[in-house]
Short mmCIF file of C-alpha atoms in Angstrom, two decimals:
data_model
loop_
_atom_site.label_atom_id
_atom_site.label_comp_id
_atom_site.label_asym_id
_atom_site.label_seq_id
_atom_site.Cartn_x
_atom_site.Cartn_y
_atom_site.Cartn_z
CA GLU A 101 7.68 26.63 -28.25
CA ALA A 102 10.69 26.67 -26.89
CA GLY A 103 10.61 25.23 -23.59
CA VAL A 104 12.07 26.28 -20.41
CA ALA A 105 15.85 26.89 -20.25
CA GLN A 106 18.40 26.64 -17.24
CA SER A 107 21.87 27.46 -16.54
CA PRO A 108 24.04 26.12 -15.90
CA ARG A 109 23.64 22.34 -16.06
CA TYR A 110 25.84 21.24 -13.45
CA LYS A 111 27.75 23.03 -10.69
CA ILE A 112 30.37 21.84 -7.88
CA ILE A 113 31.29 24.16 -5.38
CA GLU A 114 32.52 23.91 -1.79
CA LYS A 115 31.00 24.67 1.17
CA ARG A 116 30.49 28.01 2.28
CA GLN A 117 30.74 29.28 -1.28
CA SER A 118 28.27 30.98 -3.25
CA VAL A 119 26.44 30.22 -6.68
CA ALA A 120 23.69 31.26 -8.68
CA PHE A 121 21.31 29.69 -11.23
CA TRP A 122 19.24 31.33 -13.97
CA CYS A 123 15.92 30.53 -15.50
CA ASN A 124 13.95 31.52 -18.69
CA PRO A 125 10.45 30.59 -18.75
CA ILE A 126 8.20 29.59 -21.81
CA SER A 127 7.50 32.99 -23.69
CA GLY A 128 4.35 34.56 -21.93
CA HIS A 129 4.14 32.65 -18.95
CA ALA A 130 3.33 34.74 -16.08
CA THR A 131 4.07 32.57 -13.20
CA LEU A 132 7.45 30.92 -12.40
CA TYR A 133 8.83 28.72 -9.93
CA TRP A 134 11.98 27.04 -8.60
CA TYR A 135 12.17 24.04 -6.99
CA GLN A 136 14.56 21.73 -4.87
CA GLN A 137 14.67 17.96 -5.52
CA ILE A 138 16.77 16.20 -3.32
CA LEU A 139 18.02 12.78 -4.91
CA GLY A 140 15.09 10.11 -4.20
CA GLN A 141 12.62 12.81 -3.42
CA GLY A 142 9.67 14.80 -5.05
CA PRO A 143 10.42 18.43 -6.16
CA LYS A 144 9.80 21.11 -3.26
CA LEU A 145 8.76 24.26 -3.95
CA LEU A 146 11.33 27.22 -2.84
CA ILE A 147 9.66 30.40 -4.35
CA GLN A 148 6.34 31.15 -6.59
CA PHE A 149 6.72 34.29 -8.63
CA GLN A 150 3.81 35.99 -10.53
CA ASN A 151 5.41 38.31 -12.80
CA ASN A 152 7.83 40.12 -10.90
CA GLY A 153 6.09 39.94 -7.03
CA VAL A 154 6.87 36.81 -5.04
CA VAL A 155 3.28 34.87 -4.62
CA ASP A 156 5.14 32.25 -1.99
CA ASP A 157 8.42 32.04 -0.35
CA SER A 158 7.27 29.97 2.63
CA GLN A 159 9.60 27.03 2.16
CA LEU A 160 12.51 29.52 1.41
CA PRO A 161 15.49 29.44 3.73
CA LYS A 162 15.92 33.06 3.40
CA ASP A 163 18.69 33.10 5.77
CA ARG A 164 20.84 31.60 2.88
CA PHE A 165 18.50 31.60 -0.55
CA SER A 166 17.52 34.51 -2.37
CA ALA A 167 15.89 34.85 -5.74
CA GLU A 168 14.44 37.61 -7.84
CA ARG A 169 12.79 38.15 -11.26
CA LEU A 170 13.53 41.61 -11.53
CA LYS A 171 11.62 42.24 -14.90
CA GLY A 172 9.10 39.45 -14.81
CA VAL A 173 10.86 37.05 -17.20
CA ASP A 174 14.38 35.89 -16.30
CA SER A 175 14.83 34.61 -12.75
CA THR A 176 17.89 33.81 -10.64
CA LEU A 177 17.96 31.60 -7.81
CA LYS A 178 21.21 32.00 -5.60
CA ILE A 179 22.56 30.10 -2.45
CA GLN A 180 25.10 31.92 -0.42
CA PRO A 181 26.80 30.42 1.62
CA ALA A 182 25.97 26.71 0.30
CA LYS A 183 25.58 23.95 2.80
CA LEU A 184 26.12 20.09 2.35
CA GLU A 185 22.60 19.30 2.43
CA ASP A 186 22.13 21.92 -0.35
CA SER A 187 22.97 19.16 -3.12
CA ALA A 188 20.22 18.66 -4.99
CA VAL A 189 18.82 19.23 -8.52
CA TYR A 190 17.25 22.80 -8.76
CA LEU A 191 14.28 22.73 -11.08
CA CYS A 192 12.63 26.13 -12.66
CA ALA A 193 9.11 25.40 -13.82
CA SER A 194 6.60 28.15 -15.47
CA SER A 195 2.93 28.30 -16.28
CA TRP A 196 0.62 30.85 -17.75
CA THR A 197 -1.38 32.75 -15.13
CA GLY A 198 -4.63 31.14 -14.05
CA THR A 199 -3.59 27.65 -15.09
CA ASN A 200 -2.03 24.81 -12.96
CA GLU A 201 0.02 22.96 -16.00
CA GLN A 202 3.40 23.82 -14.75
CA TYR A 203 6.51 22.89 -17.31
CA PHE A 204 9.84 22.17 -16.16
CA GLY A 205 13.46 22.70 -17.31
CA PRO A 206 16.14 20.21 -17.34
CA GLY A 207 17.44 21.52 -13.77
CA THR A 208 20.66 22.56 -12.68
CA ARG A 209 22.65 19.84 -10.56
CA LEU A 210 24.34 21.18 -7.51
CA THR A 211 26.93 19.24 -5.39
CA VAL A 212 28.54 20.71 -2.74
CA THR A 213 31.71 19.49 -1.42
CA GLY B 85 -1.48 20.45 -1.33
CA GLU B 86 0.02 19.85 2.30
CA ASN B 87 0.90 16.08 2.49
CA VAL B 88 0.69 13.52 -0.37
CA GLU B 89 1.51 10.09 0.32
CA GLN B 90 2.16 7.73 -2.68
CA HIS B 91 2.54 4.12 -3.21
CA PRO B 92 4.21 2.05 -4.03
CA SER B 93 8.06 3.32 -4.09
CA THR B 94 8.89 0.46 -6.43
CA LEU B 95 6.96 -1.27 -8.95
CA SER B 96 8.08 -3.94 -11.41
CA VAL B 97 5.51 -5.27 -14.11
CA GLN B 98 6.49 -7.50 -17.35
CA GLU B 99 5.98 -5.71 -20.72
CA GLY B 100 2.25 -5.63 -21.51
CA ASP B 101 1.27 -5.91 -17.85
CA SER B 102 -0.89 -2.74 -16.38
CA ALA B 103 0.85 -0.87 -13.59
CA VAL B 104 -1.31 1.22 -11.11
CA ILE B 105 0.21 3.91 -8.60
CA LYS B 106 -1.69 5.61 -5.71
CA CYS B 107 -1.93 8.73 -3.98
CA THR B 108 -3.80 10.14 -1.15
CA TYR B 109 -4.14 13.67 0.08
CA SER B 110 -5.16 15.43 3.27
CA ASP B 111 -6.46 18.84 2.13
CA SER B 112 -10.15 18.27 1.31
CA ALA B 113 -9.94 21.67 -1.08
CA SER B 114 -7.59 20.19 -3.74
CA ASN B 115 -8.51 20.57 -6.51
CA TYR B 116 -6.27 19.81 -9.62
CA PHE B 117 -4.24 16.44 -9.77
CA PRO B 118 -1.05 16.06 -12.11
CA TRP B 119 1.23 13.44 -12.60
CA TYR B 120 4.91 13.65 -13.97
CA LYS B 121 7.26 11.20 -15.45
CA GLN B 122 10.51 11.71 -14.81
CA GLU B 123 13.20 9.71 -16.88
CA LEU B 124 16.72 9.09 -15.58
CA GLY B 125 18.59 12.61 -15.22
CA LYS B 126 15.84 14.27 -17.03
CA ARG B 127 12.86 16.90 -16.03
CA PRO B 128 9.43 15.99 -14.68
CA GLN B 129 7.08 15.83 -17.85
CA LEU B 130 3.52 16.35 -17.48
CA ILE B 131 1.94 13.38 -18.50
CA ILE B 132 -1.74 13.67 -17.68
CA ASP B 133 -3.93 15.49 -14.89
CA ILE B 134 -7.30 15.88 -13.68
CA ARG B 135 -9.50 18.19 -11.96
CA SER B 136 -11.95 17.59 -9.02
CA ASN B 137 -15.10 17.97 -10.93
CA VAL B 138 -14.08 14.57 -13.06
CA GLY B 139 -13.82 11.33 -11.92
CA GLU B 140 -11.80 9.95 -14.53
CA LYS B 141 -9.53 11.11 -17.59
CA LYS B 142 -8.09 8.63 -20.23
CA ASP B 143 -5.49 9.38 -22.72
CA GLN B 144 -4.39 5.98 -24.58
CA ARG B 145 -2.58 3.93 -22.44
CA ILE B 146 -2.41 6.22 -19.26
CA ALA B 147 -5.90 7.21 -17.40
CA VAL B 148 -6.04 8.75 -13.79
CA THR B 149 -9.22 8.23 -11.62
CA LEU B 150 -9.91 10.48 -8.54
CA ASN B 151 -11.90 9.54 -5.51
CA LYS B 152 -12.78 12.76 -3.88
CA THR B 153 -14.56 11.24 -0.89
CA ALA B 154 -11.69 8.90 -0.25
CA LYS B 155 -9.21 11.64 -1.08
CA HIS B 156 -6.71 9.37 -3.44
CA PHE B 157 -6.12 9.09 -6.53
CA SER B 158 -4.64 6.86 -9.19
CA LEU B 159 -2.43 6.50 -12.17
CA HIS B 160 -3.33 3.23 -14.29
CA ILE B 161 -0.70 2.54 -17.51
CA THR B 162 -1.97 -0.64 -19.51
CA GLU B 163 0.36 -2.42 -22.32
CA THR B 164 3.22 -1.37 -20.40
CA GLN B 165 6.04 -0.99 -22.84
CA PRO B 166 10.21 -0.72 -21.73
CA GLU B 167 9.88 3.12 -22.48
CA ASP B 168 7.25 3.33 -19.44
CA SER B 169 10.22 3.15 -16.96
CA ALA B 170 10.53 5.97 -15.13
CA VAL B 171 10.00 7.58 -11.99
CA TYR B 172 6.37 8.59 -11.57
CA PHE B 173 4.94 11.41 -9.16
CA CYS B 174 1.73 12.56 -8.52
CA ALA B 175 1.04 15.87 -7.06
CA ASN B 176 -1.87 18.16 -6.37
CA THR B 177 -2.89 21.98 -5.73
CA GLY B 178 -5.36 22.84 -2.41
CA THR B 179 -5.77 25.86 -0.72
CA ALA B 180 -2.48 27.36 -1.31
CA SER B 181 -2.39 26.85 -5.05
CA LYS B 182 0.96 25.33 -5.30
CA LEU B 183 1.81 21.98 -6.14
CA THR B 184 2.80 19.24 -3.35
CA PHE B 185 4.59 16.40 -5.10
CA GLY B 186 4.41 12.52 -3.84
CA THR B 187 7.38 10.81 -2.93
CA GLY B 188 7.69 8.81 -6.34
CA THR B 189 7.58 5.66 -7.96
CA ARG B 190 10.34 3.83 -9.43
CA LEU B 191 8.56 1.73 -12.34
CA GLN B 192 10.42 -1.05 -13.94
CA VAL B 193 8.94 -2.44 -17.01
CA THR B 194 10.69 -5.81 -17.59
CA LEU B 195 10.92 -7.85 -21.17
#
């Protein structure tokens, strides 16, 4: 079984620029999550999708962050414009519908200068 | 869900000794308690989990205990090995059905 795929693995941008991350979940996993993990902290949920619908985006800074999962499979997370404090690892995870076990991708390390 | 406190933040043990990491939570409706291991620069990996209807679960050298009355759960690693060195995160789901992670414990197993 292939794992959760993410790209790019690393990204360096200047503040006020925009950036997008891509995630491909494990095949058949209807639930997809995006987390932000700041250095030295645990992952923090940004948004949760069930198929192509948003279940929870209460911690997503909607003035600059957006995410979509148009066909219920792949997902993209966008930041525009980026701030210095957005420097973090962005992790994508997926799970089967109705289960709690989440499987993480390798993450995208974003550095904002 | 909600608030999860994790202790200690760092833990150093000698190879072969046991390691214990504890987490406390506030949401009495919490029903799922996973533990993740994250090696440097790698993804968090689920190593063991427990549900609210079970008090203890064991998988080889790893065990997790849950005390619902006291609202805390613990990870126990016995016969530690150098490859156990990593950051360990507890997490739980509560009424919001979303994972809330602890702040992490950096475990160092020394020879």
